[in-house]
Amino acid sequence: MGDSTVSVTEQALPPRPEDPRNITSHNFRLAADRLGLDSEMRTLLSTPFRELRVEVPVRLDNGSLKVFLGYRIQHSGVRGPAKGGLRYHPAVDVQEVRALAEAMTWKTALVNIPFGGAKGGIACDPHAMSQSELERLTRRFTSRIQAILGPYRDIPAPDMNTNAQVMTWIFDEYSAHHGYTPACVTGKPVEMGGSKGREQATGYGATILIRELMKEVGKPLAGAKVALQGFGNVGSHAARALAREGAQFVAIGDYHGAIYSQKGINLEELFAHQAATGKIQGLAGTEPLSSEDLLEVECDILVPAALECVIHRGNAERIRARFIAEAANLPTTPEADEILGRRGVVILPDILTNAGGVTVSYFEWVQNLQQLFWEEDHVNAEMEKILVKAFRNVMHTASSQKIPLRTAAYTIAVERVARAEKLRGT
Ligand code: NAD
């Protein structure tokens, strides 16, 4: 066993070019102004309910001890238990988790499911860790935050670099403290009480919403040129579903860079190439492109499905897409929003576009509490109903009040949470 102790501290993290909290605060302020909320209500709604920061010591495979920083932030529980993903990424810090937790409050309110908002994260590089190190990290983190989790308190789910296996470790560790509790976490494998359709729900849901938007503006989705940033859970499932609708991919990228083809990327060939080589880069018939340049290619629909703050004042003028569907959380800064709005680019906001994931997480929680299972067709049909209803509501609010879709979505969501705060009292 080695004797070195390596500690990850907040100071050691790379500086963030934009504070993602500015995005949620700005969008909240626009909605609060429209709703005429008083300053007490603004304070109540914008202040997180509970923030927990934990140090997570993990014995690495080489025998050394490393201390990671983990966070669980519950922004609101006023409409139901706090709900939101858990992210493993080197850039995780308190501002990022705070912003993502707040976005979850507005997302669950917008689609009108009985949850509040939360988010968790651990500052770590999961690609540099073994499976057993990740398991020890997840179990230690869960054991340190389990007191504030639970089916009626706070229910985590997958986010960047976490998956059904990580959710199973959380379920197992939580159950060791509290007894068998599958409803304590969603995004589990189906054989562990997960819901059919959950894994693809965010990408599939994004496709349903893009399809509705195209119908609304009278443009066909079949043949539309799409650029997709991020090819993980959300991006790859959105790609499959968009391809089924006949969309054509001109650029697809991930952390390692992007590929471009004016004639269109063949998805089946891409999945086969990825299975054979472990990466998307180098697919025959495509040209290499940087992740940043992908955002600026000529296309009809740009789908960011990776990190936040990727569309900012530095590149917004150069974006050539006519529509942006935000499958990622918080990909667009307020300055970029303003520039794109002025240029007539229509943005389908994140709290709507990627709400399919939390919607099916809600179905998973419901199934776990009732100890029954739904068929996948039923899951998909129920998700579609909820998403299309939210979409119509956002479109109606935007067109009747002559405001962008994002402001409409936030206005609907903030009004619902404010009403719940009022009814419950302080
Ligand atoms: P994931 O870890 O499965 O995939 C992330 C993808 O982004 C990978 O392809 C990765 O290579 C790529 N990526 C990472 N850094 C990048 C960079 N700097 N440039 C370009 N690509 C980069 O994560 P995911 O679950 O697909 O989440 C993606 C986004 O969707 C996140 O914003 C997340 O918060 C959001 N989201 C996820 C869910 C869900 O159900 N998983 C639900 C709602 C929202």
Coordinates of C-alpha atoms and ligand atoms in Angstrom, one line a residue:
M1 CA 0.0 0.0 0.0
G2 CA 1.4 3.4 -0.9
D3 CA 1.6 6.3 1.5
S4 CA 1.0 9.4 -0.7
T5 CA -2.1 11.4 -0.1
V6 CA -3.3 13.5 -3.0
S7 CA -6.0 16.0 -2.2
V8 CA -8.2 17.7 -4.8
T9 CA -9.1 21.2 -3.6
E10 CA -11.3 23.8 -5.1
Q11 CA -8.2 26.0 -5.7
A12 CA -6.6 23.2 -7.8
L13 CA -9.5 23.3 -10.3
P14 CA -9.1 25.1 -13.6
P15 CA -10.7 28.6 -13.7
R16 CA -14.1 28.7 -15.4
P17 CA -14.4 31.2 -18.2
E18 CA -18.1 31.8 -17.5
D19 CA -20.0 31.2 -14.3
P20 CA -23.0 29.0 -15.3
R21 CA -25.0 30.5 -12.4
N22 CA -25.1 33.7 -14.4
I23 CA -27.2 31.8 -16.9
T24 CA -29.9 30.6 -14.5
S25 CA -29.9 33.9 -12.6
H26 CA -30.4 35.9 -15.7
N27 CA -33.2 33.7 -17.1
F28 CA -34.8 33.7 -13.7
R29 CA -34.7 37.5 -13.4
L30 CA -36.3 37.9 -16.9
A31 CA -39.2 35.6 -15.8
A32 CA -39.5 37.2 -12.3
D33 CA -39.7 40.6 -13.9
R34 CA -42.5 39.5 -16.3
L35 CA -44.4 37.9 -13.3
G36 CA -43.9 41.0 -11.2
L37 CA -42.5 38.9 -8.3
D38 CA -41.6 40.9 -5.1
S39 CA -38.1 40.8 -3.7
E40 CA -39.0 38.3 -0.9
M41 CA -40.3 35.8 -3.4
R42 CA -37.2 36.3 -5.7
T43 CA -35.0 35.6 -2.7
L44 CA -37.0 32.5 -1.8
L45 CA -36.9 31.1 -5.3
S46 CA -33.3 31.8 -6.1
T47 CA -31.7 30.7 -2.9
P48 CA -30.8 27.0 -2.8
F49 CA -32.6 25.0 -0.1
R50 CA -29.6 22.9 1.0
E51 CA -26.0 22.6 -0.1
L52 CA -23.8 19.7 1.0
R53 CA -20.1 19.6 0.3
V54 CA -18.2 16.4 1.2
E55 CA -14.6 15.2 1.1
V56 CA -14.5 11.7 -0.4
P57 CA -11.4 9.8 0.4
V58 CA -10.7 6.9 -2.0
R59 CA -8.0 4.2 -1.9
L60 CA -6.7 4.0 -5.5
D61 CA -5.7 0.7 -7.1
N62 CA -2.0 1.7 -6.7
G63 CA -2.5 1.9 -2.9
S64 CA -2.4 5.7 -2.6
L65 CA -5.2 7.7 -1.1
K66 CA -6.9 10.5 -3.0
V67 CA -9.5 12.9 -1.6
F68 CA -12.1 14.1 -4.0
L69 CA -14.6 16.9 -3.5
G70 CA -18.3 16.1 -4.0
Y71 CA -21.4 18.2 -3.9
R72 CA -25.1 17.6 -3.6
I73 CA -27.2 20.7 -3.9
Q74 CA -31.0 20.8 -3.4
H75 CA -32.2 24.0 -5.0
S76 CA -35.9 23.4 -4.3
G77 CA -38.2 20.8 -2.8
V78 CA -41.4 22.9 -2.8
R79 CA -43.2 21.0 -5.5
G80 CA -41.9 17.6 -4.5
P81 CA -38.7 15.7 -3.7
A82 CA -35.6 17.3 -5.1
K83 CA -34.5 15.6 -8.4
G84 CA -31.4 15.8 -10.5
G85 CA -28.4 14.1 -11.9
L86 CA -24.9 13.3 -10.6
R87 CA -21.9 14.4 -12.7
Y88 CA -18.4 13.1 -12.7
H89 CA -16.1 15.6 -14.4
P90 CA -12.8 17.5 -13.6
A91 CA -14.5 20.9 -14.0
V92 CA -17.2 20.2 -11.4
D93 CA -17.4 23.0 -8.8
V94 CA -19.9 24.5 -6.5
Q95 CA -21.1 27.2 -9.0
E96 CA -21.7 24.6 -11.7
V97 CA -23.6 22.3 -9.4
R98 CA -25.7 25.2 -8.0
A99 CA -26.6 26.3 -11.5
L100 CA -27.5 22.8 -12.7
A101 CA -29.6 22.3 -9.5
E102 CA -31.6 25.5 -10.1
A103 CA -32.1 24.5 -13.8
M104 CA -33.7 21.2 -12.5
T105 CA -36.2 23.2 -10.4
W106 CA -37.4 25.1 -13.5
K107 CA -37.4 21.9 -15.7
T108 CA -39.5 19.8 -13.4
A109 CA -41.9 22.7 -13.0
L110 CA -42.1 23.3 -16.7
V111 CA -43.1 19.7 -17.5
N112 CA -45.3 19.8 -14.4
I113 CA -44.0 16.6 -12.7
P114 CA -44.1 16.5 -8.9
F115 CA -40.4 17.2 -8.2
G116 CA -38.1 20.0 -7.2
G117 CA -34.5 20.4 -8.4
A118 CA -31.2 19.1 -7.3
K119 CA -27.8 18.2 -8.8
G120 CA -24.7 16.5 -7.6
G121 CA -21.1 16.3 -8.8
I122 CA -17.7 15.0 -8.0
A123 CA -14.6 16.7 -9.3
C124 CA -12.7 13.8 -10.8
D125 CA -11.5 12.4 -14.1
P126 CA -13.5 9.2 -14.5
H127 CA -11.6 8.3 -17.7
A128 CA -8.4 8.0 -15.6
M129 CA -10.0 5.7 -13.0
S130 CA -10.6 2.0 -13.0
Q131 CA -14.1 0.5 -12.5
S132 CA -13.3 -0.5 -8.9
E133 CA -12.0 3.0 -8.1
L134 CA -15.2 4.5 -9.5
E135 CA -17.2 2.0 -7.4
R136 CA -15.3 3.0 -4.2
L137 CA -15.8 6.7 -5.1
T138 CA -19.5 6.3 -5.7
R139 CA -20.1 4.2 -2.5
R140 CA -18.1 6.6 -0.3
F141 CA -19.8 9.6 -1.7
T142 CA -23.3 8.0 -1.3
S143 CA -22.5 7.0 2.3
R144 CA -21.5 10.6 3.0
I145 CA -24.7 12.2 1.5
Q146 CA -27.2 9.4 2.2
A147 CA -28.7 11.3 5.1
I148 CA -30.2 13.9 2.7
L149 CA -31.3 11.5 0.0
G150 CA -34.4 9.3 -0.2
P151 CA -37.5 8.7 -2.3
Y152 CA -39.3 11.6 -0.6
R153 CA -36.3 13.9 -0.2
D154 CA -33.9 13.8 -3.1
I155 CA -33.5 11.3 -5.9
P156 CA -30.3 11.3 -8.0
A157 CA -30.0 10.2 -11.7
P158 CA -27.3 9.9 -14.3
D159 CA -25.6 12.9 -15.9
M160 CA -22.2 13.4 -17.6
N161 CA -19.9 10.3 -17.1
T162 CA -22.4 8.5 -14.8
N163 CA -24.6 5.7 -15.9
A164 CA -26.8 2.8 -14.9
Q165 CA -23.9 1.0 -13.1
V166 CA -23.2 4.1 -11.0
M167 CA -26.9 4.4 -10.1
T168 CA -26.9 0.7 -9.0
W169 CA -24.0 1.4 -6.6
I170 CA -25.9 4.3 -5.2
F171 CA -29.0 2.1 -4.8
D172 CA -27.0 -0.6 -3.2
E173 CA -25.2 1.7 -0.8
Y174 CA -28.3 3.7 0.1
S175 CA -30.2 0.4 0.7
A176 CA -27.4 -0.8 3.0
H177 CA -28.2 2.2 5.3
H178 CA -32.0 2.3 4.9
G179 CA -33.2 -1.1 3.7
Y180 CA -34.2 -2.0 0.1
T181 CA -35.1 1.3 -1.6
P182 CA -35.1 1.2 -5.4
A183 CA -37.0 4.5 -5.6
C184 CA -34.0 6.3 -4.0
V185 CA -32.3 6.7 -7.4
T186 CA -33.4 6.6 -11.1
G187 CA -31.6 5.6 -14.3
K188 CA -30.9 2.1 -12.9
P189 CA -30.6 -1.0 -15.2
V190 CA -34.0 -2.5 -16.0
E191 CA -33.2 -5.7 -14.1
M192 CA -32.5 -3.5 -11.0
G193 CA -35.8 -1.7 -11.1
G194 CA -34.9 0.8 -13.8
S195 CA -37.6 1.9 -16.3
K196 CA -37.7 0.7 -19.9
G197 CA -37.0 3.6 -22.1
R198 CA -35.0 5.6 -19.5
E199 CA -31.6 5.3 -21.1
Q200 CA -32.7 6.8 -24.4
A201 CA -35.3 9.1 -22.9
T202 CA -33.3 12.4 -23.0
G203 CA -32.1 12.0 -26.6
Y204 CA -35.5 10.6 -27.8
G205 CA -37.4 13.4 -26.0
A206 CA -35.2 16.0 -27.6
T207 CA -36.0 14.6 -31.0
I208 CA -39.8 14.7 -30.2
L209 CA -39.4 18.4 -29.3
I210 CA -37.3 19.2 -32.4
R211 CA -39.9 17.5 -34.5
E212 CA -42.7 19.6 -32.9
L213 CA -40.7 22.8 -33.5
M214 CA -40.1 21.9 -37.1
K215 CA -43.9 21.3 -37.5
E216 CA -44.6 24.6 -35.9
V217 CA -42.3 26.5 -38.3
G218 CA -43.5 24.5 -41.3
K219 CA -40.1 23.0 -42.1
P220 CA -39.5 19.3 -42.7
L221 CA -37.2 17.5 -40.3
A222 CA -36.5 14.9 -43.0
G223 CA -33.5 16.1 -44.9
A224 CA -32.7 18.9 -42.3
K225 CA -28.9 19.3 -41.8
V226 CA -27.9 18.7 -38.2
A227 CA -24.6 19.4 -36.3
L228 CA -24.3 17.6 -33.0
Q229 CA -21.8 18.3 -30.2
G230 CA -21.6 15.4 -27.7
F231 CA -22.0 11.8 -28.5
G232 CA -22.6 10.3 -25.1
N233 CA -25.9 9.1 -23.7
V234 CA -27.9 12.2 -24.8
G235 CA -26.1 12.8 -28.1
S236 CA -26.0 9.3 -29.4
H237 CA -29.6 8.5 -28.6
A238 CA -30.7 11.9 -30.1
A239 CA -28.7 10.9 -33.2
R240 CA -30.5 7.6 -33.6
A241 CA -33.9 9.2 -33.1
L242 CA -33.2 12.1 -35.4
A243 CA -31.9 9.7 -38.1
R244 CA -35.1 7.8 -37.9
E245 CA -36.9 11.1 -38.7
G246 CA -34.7 11.5 -41.8
A247 CA -32.4 14.2 -40.4
Q248 CA -28.9 14.4 -42.0
F249 CA -25.8 14.8 -39.9
V250 CA -23.1 17.1 -41.3
A251 CA -21.0 17.2 -38.2
I252 CA -20.7 15.2 -35.0
G253 CA -18.2 15.7 -32.2
D254 CA -17.2 14.7 -28.7
Y255 CA -14.4 15.6 -26.2
H256 CA -11.7 14.4 -28.6
G257 CA -12.8 16.5 -31.6
A258 CA -15.4 16.3 -34.4
I259 CA -16.0 14.9 -37.9
Y260 CA -17.5 16.7 -40.8
S261 CA -19.1 15.6 -44.1
Q262 CA -21.1 17.9 -46.4
K263 CA -22.7 14.9 -47.9
G264 CA -23.9 13.6 -44.5
I265 CA -22.5 11.2 -42.0
N266 CA -23.8 7.6 -42.2
L267 CA -24.8 6.8 -38.6
E268 CA -24.7 3.0 -38.9
E269 CA -21.1 3.3 -40.2
L270 CA -20.3 5.7 -37.4
F271 CA -21.5 3.3 -34.7
A272 CA -19.6 0.4 -36.3
H273 CA -16.5 2.5 -36.5
Q274 CA -16.9 3.6 -32.9
A275 CA -17.4 0.0 -31.8
A276 CA -14.2 -1.1 -33.7
T277 CA -11.9 1.8 -32.8
G278 CA -13.4 3.2 -29.6
K279 CA -13.7 6.7 -31.1
I280 CA -15.7 8.6 -33.7
Q281 CA -12.7 10.4 -35.2
G282 CA -11.3 8.9 -38.4
L283 CA -14.5 7.7 -40.0
A284 CA -13.9 7.1 -43.7
G285 CA -15.3 9.8 -45.9
T286 CA -15.3 12.5 -43.1
E287 CA -13.0 15.4 -42.4
P288 CA -11.6 16.3 -39.0
L289 CA -12.9 19.4 -37.3
S290 CA -12.4 20.9 -33.8
S291 CA -15.2 20.8 -31.2
E292 CA -15.4 24.6 -31.4
D293 CA -15.6 24.7 -35.2
L294 CA -18.4 22.2 -35.1
L295 CA -20.6 24.8 -33.6
E296 CA -20.1 27.2 -36.5
V297 CA -20.7 24.8 -39.5
E298 CA -23.5 25.6 -41.9
C299 CA -26.6 23.6 -40.8
D300 CA -30.3 23.9 -40.1
I301 CA -30.2 22.6 -36.6
L302 CA -27.4 22.8 -34.1
V303 CA -27.7 20.4 -31.1
P304 CA -25.3 21.0 -28.3
A305 CA -25.3 17.8 -26.1
A306 CA -22.2 18.1 -24.0
L307 CA -21.1 20.9 -21.7
E308 CA -22.5 24.3 -20.6
C309 CA -21.4 27.8 -21.8
V310 CA -20.2 26.5 -25.2
I311 CA -22.2 29.2 -27.1
H312 CA -21.0 32.5 -25.8
R313 CA -20.4 36.1 -27.0
G314 CA -17.2 35.0 -28.6
N315 CA -18.8 32.7 -31.2
A316 CA -22.5 33.6 -31.3
E317 CA -22.1 35.9 -34.3
R318 CA -20.5 33.1 -36.3
I319 CA -23.1 30.4 -35.6
R320 CA -24.8 29.6 -38.9
A321 CA -27.6 27.3 -37.7
R322 CA -31.2 28.6 -38.0
F323 CA -32.3 26.6 -35.0
I324 CA -30.5 25.5 -31.8
A325 CA -32.0 22.6 -29.8
E326 CA -30.3 22.7 -26.4
A327 CA -30.0 19.0 -25.4
A328 CA -27.1 19.9 -23.0
N329 CA -27.9 21.9 -19.8
L330 CA -27.0 25.6 -19.9
P331 CA -25.1 25.6 -23.2
T332 CA -25.9 29.3 -24.1
T333 CA -24.8 32.3 -22.1
P334 CA -27.1 35.4 -21.8
E335 CA -24.9 37.5 -24.1
A336 CA -25.0 34.8 -26.8
D337 CA -28.8 34.5 -26.3
E338 CA -29.2 38.2 -27.0
I339 CA -26.9 38.1 -30.1
L340 CA -28.7 35.0 -31.5
G341 CA -32.1 36.4 -30.8
R342 CA -31.2 39.6 -32.7
R343 CA -30.1 37.4 -35.6
G344 CA -33.4 35.5 -35.7
V345 CA -31.9 32.2 -34.5
V346 CA -34.7 30.2 -32.7
I347 CA -33.5 28.4 -29.6
L348 CA -35.4 25.5 -28.1
P349 CA -34.3 25.9 -24.5
D350 CA -32.6 23.3 -22.4
I351 CA -35.2 23.1 -19.7
L352 CA -37.7 21.9 -22.4
T353 CA -35.4 20.1 -24.9
N354 CA -33.7 17.7 -22.4
A355 CA -36.7 17.2 -20.1
G356 CA -37.5 13.7 -21.5
G357 CA -34.8 12.3 -19.1
V358 CA -36.3 13.6 -15.9
T359 CA -39.8 12.7 -17.2
V360 CA -39.0 9.1 -17.6
S361 CA -37.1 9.2 -14.3
Y362 CA -40.4 10.3 -12.8
F363 CA -42.0 7.2 -14.4
E364 CA -39.2 5.0 -12.9
W365 CA -39.9 6.5 -9.4
V366 CA -43.6 5.9 -9.8
Q367 CA -43.1 2.3 -10.9
N368 CA -40.7 1.6 -8.0
L369 CA -43.1 3.1 -5.4
Q370 CA -45.9 1.0 -6.8
Q371 CA -43.7 -2.1 -7.5
L372 CA -45.0 -2.6 -11.0
F373 CA -43.4 -2.3 -14.5
W374 CA -44.5 -0.4 -17.6
E375 CA -43.9 -1.6 -21.2
E376 CA -41.6 0.6 -23.2
D377 CA -44.4 1.7 -25.6
H378 CA -46.4 3.0 -22.7
V379 CA -43.3 4.8 -21.3
N380 CA -42.7 6.5 -24.6
A381 CA -46.3 7.4 -25.2
E382 CA -46.6 9.0 -21.7
M383 CA -43.4 10.9 -22.1
E384 CA -44.5 12.2 -25.5
K385 CA -47.8 13.4 -24.0
I386 CA -46.0 15.4 -21.3
L387 CA -43.4 16.9 -23.6
V388 CA -45.8 17.9 -26.3
K389 CA -48.1 19.5 -23.8
A390 CA -45.1 21.5 -22.3
F391 CA -44.0 22.4 -25.8
R392 CA -47.5 23.8 -26.8
N393 CA -47.7 25.7 -23.5
V394 CA -44.3 27.3 -24.2
M395 CA -45.2 28.1 -27.8
H396 CA -48.5 29.6 -26.8
T397 CA -46.9 31.8 -24.1
A398 CA -44.1 32.9 -26.4
S399 CA -46.4 33.9 -29.3
S400 CA -49.1 35.5 -27.1
Q401 CA -46.5 37.5 -25.1
K402 CA -44.1 38.0 -28.0
I403 CA -41.1 36.7 -26.0
P404 CA -38.4 34.1 -26.8
L405 CA -39.1 30.4 -26.1
R406 CA -36.6 30.5 -23.2
T407 CA -38.3 33.4 -21.5
A408 CA -41.6 31.7 -22.0
A409 CA -40.4 28.4 -20.6
Y410 CA -38.9 30.1 -17.5
T411 CA -42.0 32.2 -17.0
I412 CA -44.3 29.2 -16.9
A413 CA -41.9 27.3 -14.6
V414 CA -41.2 30.2 -12.2
E415 CA -44.9 31.0 -11.9
R416 CA -45.6 27.3 -10.9
V417 CA -42.9 27.3 -8.2
A418 CA -43.8 30.7 -6.9
R419 CA -47.5 29.5 -6.6
A420 CA -46.4 26.4 -4.7
E421 CA -44.2 28.6 -2.3
K422 CA -47.2 30.8 -1.7
L423 CA -49.5 27.9 -1.0
R424 CA -47.1 26.2 1.3
G425 CA -46.2 29.4 3.1
T426 CA -42.8 30.3 4.6
Ligands
NAD1 P1 -22.2 11.7 -21.3 O1 -21.1 11.7 -20.3 O2 -22.9 10.4 -21.6 O3 -21.7 12.3 -22.7 C1 -21.1 13.5 -22.8 C2 -20.6 13.8 -24.2 O4 -20.0 15.1 -24.3 C3 -19.4 12.8 -24.6 O5 -19.6 12.4 -26.0 C4 -18.2 13.6 -24.4 O6 -17.1 13.2 -25.2 C5 -18.7 15.0 -24.8 N1 -17.9 16.1 -24.4 C6 -17.4 16.3 -23.1 N2 -16.6 17.4 -23.1 C7 -16.7 17.9 -24.3 C8 -16.1 19.1 -24.9 N3 -15.3 19.9 -24.2 N4 -16.3 19.3 -26.2 C9 -17.1 18.5 -27.0 N5 -17.7 17.4 -26.4 C10 -17.5 17.1 -25.1 O7 -23.2 12.8 -20.8 P2 -24.7 12.9 -21.1 O8 -25.5 12.2 -20.1 O9 -24.9 12.6 -22.6 O10 -25.0 14.5 -20.9 C11 -24.7 15.5 -21.9 C12 -25.4 16.8 -21.5 O11 -26.8 16.5 -21.4 C13 -25.0 17.4 -20.2 O12 -25.2 18.8 -20.3 C14 -26.1 16.9 -19.2 O13 -26.2 17.7 -18.1 C15 -27.3 16.9 -20.1 N6 -28.4 16.1 -19.7 C16 -28.3 14.7 -19.5 C17 -29.4 13.9 -19.2 C18 -29.3 12.4 -19.0 O14 -30.3 11.8 -18.9 N7 -28.1 11.8 -19.1 C19 -30.6 14.5 -18.9 C20 -30.7 15.9 -19.1 C21 -29.6 16.7 -19.5

